[in-house]
Tab-separated table of N, CA and C in Angstrom:
chain	number	residue	atom	x	y	z
A	14	LYS	N	0.845	-1.184	0.000
A	14	LYS	CA	0.000	0.000	0.000
A	14	LYS	C	0.881	1.235	0.000
A	15	HIS	N	0.776	1.981	-1.035
A	15	HIS	CA	1.507	3.231	-1.143
A	15	HIS	C	0.522	4.318	-1.529
A	16	PRO	N	0.343	5.320	-0.664
A	16	PRO	CA	-0.590	6.391	-1.036
A	16	PRO	C	-0.036	7.215	-2.197
A	17	HIS	N	-0.938	7.724	-2.972
A	17	HIS	CA	-0.567	8.614	-4.067
A	17	HIS	C	0.037	9.880	-3.460
A	18	PRO	N	1.063	10.470	-4.090
A	18	PRO	CA	1.700	11.657	-3.527
A	18	PRO	C	0.726	12.779	-3.151
A	19	GLN	N	-0.356	12.918	-3.909
A	19	GLN	CA	-1.342	13.956	-3.588
A	19	GLN	C	-2.100	13.645	-2.298
A	20	GLU	N	-2.135	12.379	-1.898
A	20	GLU	CA	-2.847	11.986	-0.677
A	20	GLU	C	-1.987	12.115	0.572
A	21	LEU	N	-0.674	12.333	0.417
A	21	LEU	CA	0.229	12.354	1.563
A	21	LEU	C	-0.097	13.419	2.612
A	22	PRO	N	-0.432	14.657	2.225
A	22	PRO	CA	-0.752	15.637	3.274
A	22	PRO	C	-1.925	15.197	4.157
A	23	GLU	N	-2.939	14.642	3.560
A	23	GLU	CA	-4.093	14.168	4.342
A	23	GLU	C	-3.722	12.947	5.181
A	24	PHE	N	-2.920	12.067	4.591
A	24	PHE	CA	-2.439	10.888	5.323
A	24	PHE	C	-1.644	11.319	6.544
A	25	TRP	N	-0.746	12.295	6.378
A	25	TRP	CA	0.055	12.800	7.498
A	25	TRP	C	-0.856	13.423	8.565
A	26	LYS	N	-1.806	14.238	8.125
A	26	LYS	CA	-2.721	14.894	9.063
A	26	LYS	C	-3.489	13.866	9.900
A	27	ASN	N	-3.917	12.787	9.283
A	27	ASN	CA	-4.702	11.770	9.986
A	27	ASN	C	-3.866	10.850	10.866
A	28	ASN	N	-2.548	10.772	10.613
A	28	ASN	CA	-1.711	9.800	11.317
A	28	ASN	C	-0.516	10.410	12.043
A	29	MET	N	-0.415	11.719	12.064
A	29	MET	CA	0.755	12.395	12.601
A	29	MET	C	1.063	11.973	14.046
A	30	TYR	N	0.093	11.989	14.923
A	30	TYR	CA	0.347	11.681	16.332
A	30	TYR	C	0.765	10.226	16.531
A	31	SER	N	0.149	9.335	15.795
A	31	SER	CA	0.531	7.922	15.893
A	31	SER	C	1.957	7.709	15.402
A	32	ILE	N	2.303	8.352	14.302
A	32	ILE	CA	3.648	8.200	13.743
A	32	ILE	C	4.686	8.794	14.686
A	33	LEU	N	4.420	9.983	15.243
A	33	LEU	CA	5.361	10.604	16.182
A	33	LEU	C	5.515	9.770	17.442
A	34	HIS	N	4.421	9.210	17.933
A	34	HIS	CA	4.499	8.347	19.115
A	34	HIS	C	5.337	7.107	18.808
A	35	PHE	N	5.115	6.527	17.644
A	35	PHE	CA	5.874	5.342	17.252
A	35	PHE	C	7.367	5.650	17.163
A	36	THR	N	7.725	6.771	16.541
A	36	THR	CA	9.148	7.109	16.423
A	36	THR	C	9.770	7.418	17.772
A	37	SER	N	8.997	7.938	18.720
A	37	SER	CA	9.550	8.222	20.052
A	37	SER	C	9.891	6.927	20.795
A	38	MET	N	9.307	5.829	20.395
A	38	MET	CA	9.584	4.552	21.057
A	38	MET	C	11.019	4.086	20.824
A	39	ALA	N	11.695	4.638	19.812
A	39	ALA	CA	13.099	4.280	19.567
A	39	ALA	C	13.971	4.665	20.751
A	40	HIS	N	13.494	5.579	21.586
A	40	HIS	CA	14.252	6.029	22.748
A	40	HIS	C	13.810	5.312	24.020
A	41	MET	N	13.041	4.262	23.886
A	41	MET	CA	12.536	3.512	25.031
A	41	MET	C	13.182	2.133	25.013
A	42	GLY	N	13.604	1.650	26.143
A	42	GLY	CA	14.201	0.320	26.203
A	42	GLY	C	15.662	0.402	26.562
A	43	ILE	N	16.513	-0.129	25.684
A	43	ILE	CA	17.952	-0.120	25.948
A	43	ILE	C	18.704	0.294	24.690
A	44	LYS	N	19.897	0.805	24.890
A	44	LYS	CA	20.805	1.099	23.793
A	44	LYS	C	22.212	0.998	24.355
A	45	GLY	N	23.189	0.847	23.482
A	45	GLY	CA	24.537	0.776	23.998
A	45	GLY	C	25.545	0.333	22.977
A	46	LEU	N	26.659	-0.199	23.506
A	46	LEU	CA	27.796	-0.599	22.692
A	46	LEU	C	28.255	-2.000	23.053
A	47	VAL	N	28.767	-2.698	22.050
A	47	VAL	CA	29.484	-3.957	22.262
A	47	VAL	C	30.910	-3.692	21.777
A	48	MET	N	31.878	-3.845	22.700
A	48	MET	CA	33.266	-3.483	22.405
A	48	MET	C	34.209	-4.646	22.699
A	49	ASP	N	35.411	-4.539	22.117
A	49	ASP	CA	36.458	-5.510	22.436
A	49	ASP	C	37.260	-5.003	23.638
A	50	GLU	N	38.348	-5.689	23.974
A	50	GLU	CA	39.153	-5.324	25.144
A	50	GLU	C	39.772	-3.942	25.026
A	51	LYS	N	39.952	-3.468	23.799
A	51	LYS	CA	40.573	-2.156	23.571
A	51	LYS	C	39.542	-1.029	23.498
A	52	GLY	N	38.260	-1.366	23.645
A	52	GLY	CA	37.216	-0.349	23.577
A	52	GLY	C	36.752	-0.035	22.171
A	53	VAL	N	37.131	-0.883	21.222
A	53	VAL	CA	36.717	-0.697	19.825
A	53	VAL	C	35.398	-1.441	19.612
A	54	GLY	N	34.446	-0.775	18.960
A	54	GLY	CA	33.154	-1.397	18.702
A	54	GLY	C	33.271	-2.628	17.822
A	55	ILE	N	32.454	-3.631	18.119
A	55	ILE	CA	32.446	-4.882	17.361
A	55	ILE	C	31.213	-4.874	16.452
A	56	SER	N	31.450	-4.884	15.146
A	56	SER	CA	30.324	-4.895	14.206
A	56	SER	C	29.726	-6.292	14.115
A	57	ASN	N	28.457	-6.354	13.822
A	57	ASN	CA	27.708	-7.600	13.654
A	57	ASN	C	27.674	-8.477	14.899
A	58	ALA	N	27.925	-7.896	16.067
A	58	ALA	CA	27.727	-8.643	17.313
A	58	ALA	C	26.226	-8.751	17.553
A	59	LYS	N	25.838	-9.698	18.365
A	59	LYS	CA	24.423	-9.896	18.680
A	59	LYS	C	24.187	-9.577	20.153
A	60	VAL	N	23.067	-8.915	20.436
A	60	VAL	CA	22.630	-8.657	21.809
A	60	VAL	C	21.269	-9.320	21.947
A	61	LYS	N	21.120	-10.115	22.981
A	61	LYS	CA	19.922	-10.949	23.136
A	61	LYS	C	19.357	-10.825	24.534
A	62	VAL	N	18.040	-10.744	24.614
A	62	VAL	CA	17.343	-10.836	25.900
A	62	VAL	C	17.232	-12.320	26.215
A	63	ILE	N	17.762	-12.727	27.367
A	63	ILE	CA	17.715	-14.134	27.756
A	63	ILE	C	16.251	-14.564	27.871
A	64	GLY	N	15.917	-15.690	27.244
A	64	GLY	CA	14.546	-16.186	27.265
A	64	GLY	C	13.715	-15.719	26.086
A	65	ASN	N	14.312	-14.939	25.186
A	65	ASN	CA	13.627	-14.450	23.998
A	65	ASN	C	14.476	-14.841	22.797
A	66	ALA	N	13.867	-15.398	21.787
A	66	ALA	CA	14.616	-15.891	20.627
A	66	ALA	C	15.147	-14.768	19.742
A	67	LYS	N	14.581	-13.571	19.849
A	67	LYS	CA	14.985	-12.473	18.970
A	67	LYS	C	16.242	-11.799	19.499
A	68	PHE	N	17.045	-11.265	18.592
A	68	PHE	CA	18.254	-10.538	18.963
A	68	PHE	C	18.379	-9.317	18.075
A	69	VAL	N	19.255	-8.392	18.472
A	69	VAL	CA	19.580	-7.250	17.620
A	69	VAL	C	21.042	-7.373	17.226
A	70	THR	N	21.390	-6.839	16.075
A	70	THR	CA	22.751	-6.884	15.560
A	70	THR	C	23.354	-5.489	15.635
A	71	THR	N	24.611	-5.406	16.039
A	71	THR	CA	25.255	-4.109	16.179
A	71	THR	C	25.621	-3.512	14.823
A	72	THR	N	25.807	-2.200	14.829
A	72	THR	CA	26.239	-1.461	13.645
A	72	THR	C	27.736	-1.666	13.438
A	73	LYS	N	28.285	-1.025	12.428
A	73	LYS	CA	29.727	-1.084	12.168
A	73	LYS	C	30.526	-0.582	13.361
A	74	ARG	N	29.939	0.320	14.137
A	74	ARG	CA	30.642	0.895	15.292
A	74	ARG	C	30.306	0.177	16.599
A	75	GLY	N	29.554	-0.925	16.529
A	75	GLY	CA	29.224	-1.692	17.722
A	75	GLY	C	28.014	-1.179	18.479
A	76	GLU	N	27.247	-0.280	17.895
A	76	GLU	CA	26.071	0.296	18.560
A	76	GLU	C	24.861	-0.618	18.387
A	77	PHE	N	23.965	-0.574	19.381
A	77	PHE	CA	22.712	-1.315	19.264
A	77	PHE	C	21.590	-0.560	19.960
A	78	TRP	N	20.354	-0.865	19.561
A	78	TRP	CA	19.149	-0.317	20.162
A	78	TRP	C	18.129	-1.447	20.210
A	79	LYS	N	17.374	-1.524	21.302
A	79	LYS	CA	16.308	-2.531	21.398
A	79	LYS	C	15.151	-1.917	22.166
A	80	ILE	N	14.005	-1.901	21.540
A	80	ILE	CA	12.804	-1.387	22.199
A	80	ILE	C	12.303	-2.455	23.161
A	81	LEU	N	12.135	-2.061	24.422
A	81	LEU	CA	11.604	-2.957	25.446
A	81	LEU	C	10.593	-2.192	26.286
A	82	SER	N	9.514	-2.857	26.662
A	82	SER	CA	8.557	-2.241	27.572
A	82	SER	C	9.113	-2.316	28.989
A	83	GLN	N	8.447	-1.654	29.911
A	83	GLN	CA	8.943	-1.641	31.283
A	83	GLN	C	9.048	-3.061	31.825
A	84	GLY	N	10.066	-3.285	32.663
A	84	GLY	CA	10.254	-4.604	33.253
A	84	GLY	C	11.718	-4.880	33.518
A	85	ASN	N	11.979	-6.066	34.033
A	85	ASN	CA	13.337	-6.511	34.330
A	85	ASN	C	13.776	-7.505	33.268
A	86	TYR	N	14.991	-7.329	32.783
A	86	TYR	CA	15.508	-8.162	31.712
A	86	TYR	C	16.946	-8.568	32.021
A	87	THR	N	17.352	-9.692	31.463
A	87	THR	CA	18.745	-10.114	31.511
A	87	THR	C	19.200	-10.248	30.069
A	88	LEU	N	20.327	-9.598	29.755
A	88	LEU	CA	20.829	-9.566	28.393
A	88	LEU	C	22.244	-10.100	28.327
A	89	ALA	N	22.615	-10.544	27.148
A	89	ALA	CA	23.981	-10.997	26.893
A	89	ALA	C	24.347	-10.619	25.465
A	90	ALA	N	25.653	-10.495	25.231
A	90	ALA	CA	26.150	-10.176	23.891
A	90	ALA	C	27.123	-11.258	23.457
A	91	TYR	N	27.179	-11.489	22.154
A	91	TYR	CA	28.109	-12.469	21.605
A	91	TYR	C	28.464	-12.088	20.182
A	92	ALA	N	29.631	-12.539	19.753
A	92	ALA	CA	30.099	-12.262	18.397
A	92	ALA	C	31.096	-13.327	17.991
A	93	ASP	N	31.194	-13.578	16.694
A	93	ASP	CA	32.177	-14.533	16.180
A	93	ASP	C	33.578	-14.079	16.565
A	94	GLY	N	34.378	-15.013	17.057
A	94	GLY	CA	35.753	-14.715	17.423
A	94	GLY	C	35.925	-14.164	18.823
A	95	TYR	N	34.820	-14.118	19.602
A	95	TYR	CA	34.866	-13.580	20.968
A	95	TYR	C	34.135	-14.521	21.918
A	96	TYR	N	34.536	-14.494	23.171
A	96	TYR	CA	33.795	-15.221	24.195
A	96	TYR	C	32.501	-14.465	24.486
A	97	ASN	N	31.433	-15.189	24.792
A	97	ASN	CA	30.162	-14.563	25.130
A	97	ASN	C	30.310	-13.718	26.390
A	98	SER	N	29.538	-12.654	26.476
A	98	SER	CA	29.564	-11.818	27.675
A	98	SER	C	28.873	-12.543	28.826
A	99	ASP	N	29.156	-12.104	30.021
A	99	ASP	CA	28.366	-12.550	31.166
A	99	ASP	C	27.005	-11.878	31.054
A	100	PRO	N	25.944	-12.526	31.532
A	100	PRO	CA	24.624	-11.886	31.497
A	100	PRO	C	24.610	-10.636	32.380
A	101	ILE	N	23.900	-9.623	31.927
A	101	ILE	CA	23.743	-8.365	32.671
A	101	ILE	C	22.254	-8.118	32.859
A	102	SER	N	21.865	-7.788	34.094
A	102	SER	CA	20.462	-7.474	34.386
A	102	SER	C	20.229	-5.977	34.242
A	103	VAL	N	19.065	-5.629	33.734
A	103	VAL	CA	18.697	-4.223	33.556
A	103	VAL	C	17.206	-4.069	33.842
A	104	THR	N	16.843	-2.920	34.377
A	104	THR	CA	15.441	-2.597	34.606
A	104	THR	C	15.062	-1.444	33.700
A	105	VAL	N	14.022	-1.651	32.911
A	105	VAL	CA	13.479	-0.584	32.075
A	105	VAL	C	12.337	0.032	32.878
A	106	PRO	N	12.475	1.324	33.267
A	106	PRO	CA	11.454	1.942	34.120
A	106	PRO	C	10.165	2.214	33.367
A	107	GLU	N	9.104	2.410	34.151
A	107	GLU	CA	7.818	2.713	33.531
A	107	GLU	C	7.825	4.137	32.991
A	108	GLN	N	6.856	4.410	32.135
A	108	GLN	CA	6.732	5.748	31.574
A	108	GLN	C	6.395	6.737	32.677
A	109	GLN	N	6.778	7.979	32.468
A	109	GLN	CA	6.460	9.025	33.431
A	109	GLN	C	5.511	10.000	32.765
A	110	ASP	N	4.298	10.125	33.308
A	110	ASP	CA	3.264	10.998	32.736
A	110	ASP	C	2.974	10.656	31.280
A	111	GLY	N	3.024	9.354	30.954
A	111	GLY	CA	2.728	8.896	29.603
A	111	GLY	C	3.858	9.073	28.613
A	112	VAL	N	4.999	9.553	29.087
A	112	VAL	CA	6.150	9.781	28.211
A	112	VAL	C	7.182	8.692	28.473
A	113	PRO	N	7.634	7.999	27.429
A	113	PRO	CA	8.655	6.964	27.633
A	113	PRO	C	9.929	7.565	28.212
A	114	ARG	N	10.549	6.811	29.117
A	114	ARG	CA	11.829	7.243	29.683
A	114	ARG	C	12.926	7.064	28.642
A	115	GLU	N	14.028	7.767	28.841
A	115	GLU	CA	15.203	7.609	27.977
A	115	GLU	C	15.690	6.165	28.088
A	116	ALA	N	16.200	5.629	27.015
A	116	ALA	CA	16.682	4.244	26.995
A	116	ALA	C	17.809	4.043	28.013
A	117	GLU	N	17.831	2.888	28.644
A	117	GLU	CA	18.917	2.520	29.548
A	117	GLU	C	20.152	2.236	28.696
A	118	ILE	N	21.302	2.753	29.133
A	118	ILE	CA	22.537	2.579	28.366
A	118	ILE	C	23.317	1.397	28.926
A	119	MET	N	23.715	0.504	28.031
A	119	MET	CA	24.453	-0.701	28.416
A	119	MET	C	25.735	-0.798	27.597
A	120	LYS	N	26.776	-1.330	28.221
A	120	LYS	CA	28.040	-1.556	27.519
A	120	LYS	C	28.489	-2.986	27.790
A	121	PHE	N	28.778	-3.683	26.717
A	121	PHE	CA	29.311	-5.040	26.811
A	121	PHE	C	30.753	-5.011	26.312
A	122	GLN	N	31.627	-5.690	27.023
A	122	GLN	CA	33.011	-5.823	26.575
A	122	GLN	C	33.303	-7.305	26.406
A	123	LEU	N	33.637	-7.692	25.177
A	123	LEU	CA	33.891	-9.093	24.870
A	123	LEU	C	35.391	-9.345	24.758
A	124	ARG	N	35.802	-10.508	25.254
A	124	ARG	CA	37.209	-10.915	25.169
A	124	ARG	C	37.423	-11.742	23.904
A	125	SER	N	38.525	-11.487	23.247
A	125	SER	CA	38.853	-12.217	22.027
A	125	SER	C	39.082	-13.689	22.339
A	126	ALA	N	38.545	-14.545	21.495
A	126	ALA	CA	38.749	-15.991	21.652
A	126	ALA	C	39.936	-16.447	20.821
A	127	ARG	N	40.519	-15.530	20.075
A	127	ARG	CA	41.673	-15.857	19.237
A	127	ARG	C	42.949	-15.617	20.030
A	128	PRO	N	43.930	-16.483	19.881
A	128	PRO	CA	45.202	-16.241	20.580
A	128	PRO	C	45.871	-14.982	20.049
A	129	THR	N	46.454	-14.212	20.954
A	129	THR	CA	47.155	-12.994	20.571
A	129	THR	C	48.540	-13.361	20.051
A	130	PRO	N	48.901	-12.895	18.857
A	130	PRO	CA	50.241	-13.224	18.343
A	130	PRO	C	51.302	-12.557	19.224
A	131	PRO	N	52.458	-13.203	19.384
A	131	PRO	CA	53.504	-12.615	20.219
A	131	PRO	C	54.030	-11.323	19.611
A	132	SER	N	54.421	-10.412	20.460
A	132	SER	CA	55.003	-9.160	20.010
A	132	SER	C	56.372	-9.456	19.389
A	133	PRO	N	56.716	-8.799	18.274
A	133	PRO	CA	57.995	-9.107	17.616
A	133	PRO	C	59.221	-8.754	18.474
A	134	ASP	N	59.065	-7.854	19.447
A	134	ASP	CA	60.217	-7.459	20.247
A	134	ASP	C	60.383	-8.299	21.515
A	135	LEU	N	59.519	-9.280	21.738
A	135	LEU	CA	59.620	-10.146	22.906
A	135	LEU	C	60.339	-11.437	22.515
A	136	PRO	N	61.180	-11.954	23.399
A	136	PRO	CA	61.838	-13.241	23.072
A	136	PRO	C	60.822	-14.353	23.031
A	137	LYS	N	61.091	-15.328	22.202
A	137	LYS	CA	60.165	-16.466	22.033
A	137	LYS	C	60.519	-17.583	22.943
């Protein structure tokens, strides 16, 4: 379903509040970073709510966002070539005066599962 361009102003007028409310939900839930030991973001890492089959994938810079309703959650992050993170618990607070709270910020740091090559200046 694609409205004709001439119908867009009326479509916007009839749906503006719903659309704005929906877009504001991007700031509800959790957001954060998945990083390596050096603090560099890990692209294509996965962040998962324990007990839920769905996951989100990080951006090239290791950023993620997940819309969650109020409640208590346990999350973990994992990526190819890294050990899985320990689970982290987070509470998403209820809305205040009908306005969603700012997303809870989370940071995961994953340890490399690959052996570190020896430094060339160290004796073998």
